[in-house]
Amino acid sequence: MKIGMCMFLWTTAVSKKHEPLLRDIKATGFDGVEIPIFAGTPDDYKRLGALLDRIGLERTAVSAMGDPAMNLISADASTRKAGIDYMKWAIDCTQALGARTLSGPLHSTLGAFSGSGPTAAEKKRSVASQRAIGDHAGKKNVTIGLEALNRFECYLLNTMDDLSEHLDAIDRPHVKAMYDTFHANIEEADAIGAYTRNRKNVVHIHISENDRGVPGRGHIPWQETFSAIRKSGYDDWLTIEAFGRSLRDLAAATKVWRDFSESPEAVYRDGYKHIKSGWKRAGA
């Protein structure tokens, strides 16, 4: 098991100026960080990867698609193509970064709604889009971890069961699932069962408290969660995802209107201890 920290708490564009923070994250005990990919070139991410190598941090990648002009399930072919092109660019940046997984709600436009649930036509278009993305990801040795989001952030895929059924239809080895404790807490009648039923597709896990604050201070059933994950044989990333108000656009997208912790340091330092101790107890 590896413990990671998503950089969304501070920025959507990690650079050399974040080196002191990255070094403190490493000193706290983290194995790696999750790097947002929203802008730049593969060469930019190659340089960032070299910095992370020097610090001794492994890495994963995360992105999202908030622009309706590149909606992967749109009825307009040129709009879908723009989304596929964006994903190919993000995959190229992920490879250059030295990461093996790129996760997030990379199936539809974040925050865009039709006023009803997903249609059969939208799901069919999604399958075609994801197959094209998955073929490119395979060539770059990158695995996509699609994320089921709560109903207030998207409408295409809200539950792990729906996500797994969709992945079976996509049928690409480099398009899989991410499990996020925050979204499962909202959408799943049985969050633990939602994970265990769909474990075969899970390649990445976000550790996120019910209020998006410090893991361990809310009401997520952590002991049961860690036990289920460990019992399932999962031995990859447990990455903390938390949000603050410092980034206006990201705060608006995630509906963060107040502070959820006394400091960012509390999130990653206490969060790290929470995962470390919870994982140890799960194996006792």
Coordinates of C-alpha atoms in Angstrom, one line a residue:
M1 CA 0.0 0.0 0.0
K2 CA 1.2 3.5 -0.9
I3 CA -0.1 6.7 0.7
G4 CA -0.5 9.8 -1.5
M5 CA -1.5 13.4 -1.2
C6 CA -3.5 15.2 -3.9
M7 CA -2.2 18.6 -4.6
F8 CA -5.7 20.0 -5.2
L9 CA -5.6 21.3 -1.7
W10 CA -3.2 24.0 -2.9
T11 CA -3.1 24.3 -6.7
T12 CA -4.1 22.9 -10.1
A13 CA -0.6 23.7 -11.4
V14 CA 2.3 22.2 -9.4
S15 CA 5.7 23.8 -10.2
K16 CA 9.1 24.3 -8.7
K17 CA 7.7 27.0 -6.4
H18 CA 6.0 24.2 -4.5
E19 CA 9.2 22.4 -3.8
P20 CA 9.3 23.3 0.0
L21 CA 5.8 21.9 0.4
L22 CA 6.6 18.8 -1.6
R23 CA 9.6 18.2 0.6
D24 CA 7.5 18.6 3.7
I25 CA 4.9 16.1 2.3
K26 CA 7.8 13.7 1.8
A27 CA 9.2 14.3 5.3
T28 CA 5.7 13.6 6.7
G29 CA 6.0 10.0 5.3
F30 CA 4.0 10.1 2.1
D31 CA 5.1 7.8 -0.7
G32 CA 3.9 10.2 -3.4
V33 CA 1.7 13.0 -4.6
E34 CA -1.2 13.3 -7.0
I35 CA -0.5 15.9 -9.7
P36 CA -3.3 17.9 -11.3
I37 CA -3.1 18.0 -15.1
F38 CA -5.0 20.9 -16.7
A39 CA -2.5 23.0 -18.7
G40 CA 1.0 22.9 -20.1
T41 CA 3.0 20.5 -22.2
P42 CA 4.5 17.0 -21.8
D43 CA 7.9 18.6 -21.4
D44 CA 6.6 20.7 -18.5
Y45 CA 5.5 17.5 -16.7
K46 CA 8.7 15.7 -17.6
R47 CA 10.6 18.5 -15.7
L48 CA 8.2 18.2 -12.8
G49 CA 8.7 14.5 -12.7
A50 CA 12.4 15.0 -12.5
L51 CA 11.9 17.3 -9.5
L52 CA 9.7 14.7 -7.8
D53 CA 12.4 12.1 -8.5
R54 CA 15.0 14.3 -6.7
I55 CA 12.7 14.7 -3.7
G56 CA 11.9 11.0 -3.7
L57 CA 8.2 11.2 -4.3
E58 CA 6.3 8.8 -6.6
R59 CA 3.3 10.2 -8.4
T60 CA -0.2 9.7 -9.9
A61 CA -2.2 12.1 -12.0
V62 CA -5.7 13.6 -11.8
S63 CA -7.7 15.8 -14.1
A64 CA -11.3 16.8 -14.9
M65 CA -13.2 18.2 -17.8
G66 CA -15.3 21.3 -17.1
D67 CA -15.7 22.7 -20.6
P68 CA -18.9 21.7 -22.4
A69 CA -17.1 22.3 -25.7
M70 CA -15.3 19.0 -25.1
N71 CA -18.0 16.8 -23.7
L72 CA -17.3 13.2 -24.3
I73 CA -21.0 12.2 -24.5
S74 CA -22.2 15.1 -26.6
A75 CA -24.4 14.4 -29.7
D76 CA -22.0 16.6 -31.6
A77 CA -19.1 14.6 -33.1
S78 CA -16.7 17.6 -33.1
T79 CA -17.4 18.2 -29.4
R80 CA -16.6 14.6 -28.6
K81 CA -13.4 14.7 -30.7
A82 CA -12.3 17.8 -28.7
G83 CA -12.8 15.8 -25.5
I84 CA -10.9 12.8 -26.9
D85 CA -8.1 15.1 -28.0
Y86 CA -7.9 16.6 -24.5
M87 CA -7.7 13.2 -22.9
K88 CA -4.9 12.1 -25.3
W89 CA -3.0 15.2 -24.3
A90 CA -3.6 14.5 -20.6
I91 CA -2.4 10.9 -21.1
D92 CA 0.7 12.1 -22.9
C93 CA 1.4 14.5 -19.9
T94 CA 0.8 11.7 -17.5
Q95 CA 3.3 9.5 -19.2
A96 CA 5.9 12.3 -19.3
L97 CA 5.3 12.9 -15.6
G98 CA 6.3 9.3 -14.9
A99 CA 2.8 8.4 -13.6
R100 CA 1.0 5.2 -14.4
T101 CA -2.6 6.3 -13.5
L102 CA -4.7 9.2 -14.5
S103 CA -7.9 9.5 -12.5
G104 CA -11.0 11.7 -12.1
P105 CA -14.5 12.2 -13.6
L106 CA -13.0 11.8 -17.1
H107 CA -16.2 10.6 -18.6
S108 CA -18.4 13.7 -18.9
T109 CA -18.4 17.4 -18.3
L110 CA -18.1 18.3 -14.6
G111 CA -21.1 20.3 -13.4
A112 CA -23.1 20.0 -16.7
F113 CA -26.6 18.6 -16.5
S114 CA -29.3 17.8 -19.0
G115 CA -32.2 17.9 -16.6
S116 CA -32.6 14.1 -16.6
G117 CA -30.6 10.9 -16.2
P118 CA -28.2 9.5 -18.8
T119 CA -29.8 8.3 -22.0
A120 CA -28.9 5.1 -23.8
A121 CA -27.5 7.3 -26.6
E122 CA -25.3 9.1 -24.2
K123 CA -23.9 5.9 -22.8
K124 CA -23.3 4.5 -26.3
R125 CA -21.4 7.7 -27.2
S126 CA -19.5 7.4 -24.0
V127 CA -18.4 3.8 -24.8
A128 CA -17.1 4.9 -28.2
S129 CA -15.2 7.9 -26.7
Q130 CA -13.7 5.8 -23.9
R131 CA -12.6 3.1 -26.3
A132 CA -10.6 5.6 -28.3
I133 CA -9.1 7.1 -25.1
G134 CA -8.4 3.6 -23.8
D135 CA -6.5 2.6 -27.0
H136 CA -4.3 5.7 -26.7
A137 CA -3.8 5.1 -22.9
G138 CA -2.6 1.5 -23.7
K139 CA 0.0 2.7 -26.1
K140 CA 1.3 5.1 -23.4
N141 CA 1.1 2.5 -20.6
V142 CA -1.3 4.7 -18.6
T143 CA -4.4 3.5 -16.9
I144 CA -7.5 5.7 -16.6
G145 CA -9.4 5.5 -13.3
L146 CA -12.9 6.8 -14.1
E147 CA -14.6 8.2 -11.0
A148 CA -18.3 7.9 -10.1
L149 CA -19.4 11.3 -8.8
N150 CA -22.3 12.3 -6.7
R151 CA -25.5 13.5 -8.4
F152 CA -24.7 17.2 -7.6
E153 CA -21.6 17.1 -9.8
C154 CA -22.5 14.9 -12.7
Y155 CA -25.3 12.7 -14.0
L156 CA -23.7 10.1 -16.2
L157 CA -22.1 7.8 -13.5
N158 CA -23.1 8.2 -9.9
T159 CA -22.6 4.8 -8.3
M160 CA -19.9 2.1 -8.5
D161 CA -22.3 -0.4 -9.8
D162 CA -23.2 1.8 -12.7
L163 CA -19.6 2.6 -13.3
S164 CA -18.5 -1.0 -13.4
E165 CA -21.4 -1.9 -15.7
H166 CA -20.2 0.9 -18.0
L167 CA -16.6 -0.3 -17.8
D168 CA -17.7 -3.8 -18.9
A169 CA -19.3 -2.3 -22.0
I170 CA -16.2 -0.2 -22.7
D171 CA -14.1 -3.3 -22.4
R172 CA -10.6 -1.7 -22.5
P173 CA -7.9 -2.9 -20.1
H174 CA -6.6 0.6 -19.6
V175 CA -9.9 2.1 -18.6
K176 CA -10.8 1.2 -15.1
A177 CA -12.4 2.7 -11.9
M178 CA -11.5 4.9 -9.0
Y179 CA -13.3 4.5 -5.7
D180 CA -13.8 7.7 -3.7
T181 CA -15.0 7.6 -0.1
F182 CA -16.6 11.0 -0.3
H183 CA -18.8 10.3 -3.3
A184 CA -19.7 6.8 -2.0
N185 CA -20.8 8.3 1.3
I186 CA -23.4 10.3 -0.6
E187 CA -24.6 7.9 -3.3
E188 CA -24.2 4.4 -2.0
A189 CA -26.7 2.7 0.3
D190 CA -23.8 0.4 1.3
A191 CA -20.5 2.2 0.6
I192 CA -18.4 -0.8 1.7
G193 CA -20.4 -3.2 -0.5
A194 CA -20.2 -0.9 -3.4
Y195 CA -16.4 -1.2 -3.2
T196 CA -16.2 -4.9 -2.6
R197 CA -18.7 -5.8 -5.4
N198 CA -16.7 -3.8 -7.9
R199 CA -13.2 -4.4 -6.6
K200 CA -12.1 -6.1 -9.9
N201 CA -12.2 -2.7 -11.7
V202 CA -10.7 -0.5 -8.9
V203 CA -7.2 0.8 -9.7
H204 CA -7.1 3.9 -7.5
I205 CA -8.7 5.0 -4.2
H206 CA -9.3 8.5 -2.9
I207 CA -9.4 8.9 0.9
S208 CA -11.8 11.8 1.5
E209 CA -13.8 12.7 4.6
N210 CA -17.5 13.3 4.3
D211 CA -17.0 17.0 4.6
R212 CA -13.8 17.1 2.4
G213 CA -11.7 18.0 5.5
V214 CA -9.2 16.1 7.6
P215 CA -9.6 12.3 7.1
G216 CA -10.6 10.7 10.4
R217 CA -12.5 13.6 11.8
G218 CA -15.9 12.9 10.2
H219 CA -18.3 10.1 9.9
I220 CA -16.9 7.9 7.1
P221 CA -16.8 4.3 8.6
W222 CA -13.0 4.2 8.3
Q223 CA -12.3 1.0 10.2
E224 CA -14.8 -1.0 8.0
T225 CA -13.5 0.8 4.9
F226 CA -9.8 0.0 5.5
S227 CA -10.7 -3.5 6.5
A228 CA -12.6 -4.1 3.3
I229 CA -9.9 -2.6 1.1
R230 CA -7.1 -4.6 2.8
K231 CA -9.2 -7.8 2.8
S232 CA -9.8 -7.4 -1.0
G233 CA -6.1 -7.6 -1.7
Y234 CA -5.8 -4.0 -2.9
D235 CA -2.2 -2.9 -2.4
D236 CA -1.9 0.3 -4.4
W237 CA -2.5 4.0 -3.7
L238 CA -4.6 5.5 -0.9
T239 CA -4.6 9.1 -1.8
I240 CA -6.0 11.9 0.4
E241 CA -8.2 14.3 -1.5
A242 CA -9.3 17.4 0.3
F243 CA -10.3 20.9 -0.7
G244 CA -9.9 24.4 0.5
R245 CA -10.9 27.9 -0.5
S246 CA -7.6 29.1 -1.8
L247 CA -8.4 28.3 -5.5
R248 CA -11.6 30.2 -6.4
D249 CA -12.6 28.2 -9.5
L250 CA -11.9 24.8 -7.9
A251 CA -13.7 25.9 -4.7
A252 CA -16.7 26.9 -6.8
A253 CA -16.7 23.6 -8.7
T254 CA -16.5 21.5 -5.5
K255 CA -18.9 23.8 -3.6
V256 CA -16.4 24.7 -0.9
W257 CA -17.7 27.8 0.9
R258 CA -16.0 27.4 4.3
D259 CA -12.8 26.0 5.8
F260 CA -12.9 22.3 6.8
S261 CA -9.7 22.3 8.8
E262 CA -7.5 24.7 10.8
S263 CA -4.7 24.4 8.2
P264 CA -3.6 22.5 5.2
E265 CA -0.8 21.0 7.4
A266 CA -3.5 19.4 9.6
V267 CA -5.0 17.7 6.5
Y268 CA -1.9 16.0 5.3
R269 CA -0.1 15.4 8.6
D270 CA -3.2 14.1 10.6
G271 CA -4.5 12.5 7.4
Y272 CA -1.3 10.5 6.9
K273 CA -1.4 9.3 10.5
H274 CA -5.0 8.3 10.1
I275 CA -4.3 6.1 7.0
K276 CA -1.2 4.6 8.5
S277 CA -2.9 3.6 11.8
G278 CA -6.1 2.5 10.1
W279 CA -4.3 0.3 7.7
K280 CA -2.3 -1.3 10.5
R281 CA -5.5 -2.0 12.6
A282 CA -7.2 -3.5 9.5
G283 CA -4.4 -6.0 9.3
A284 CA -4.4 -7.0 13.0

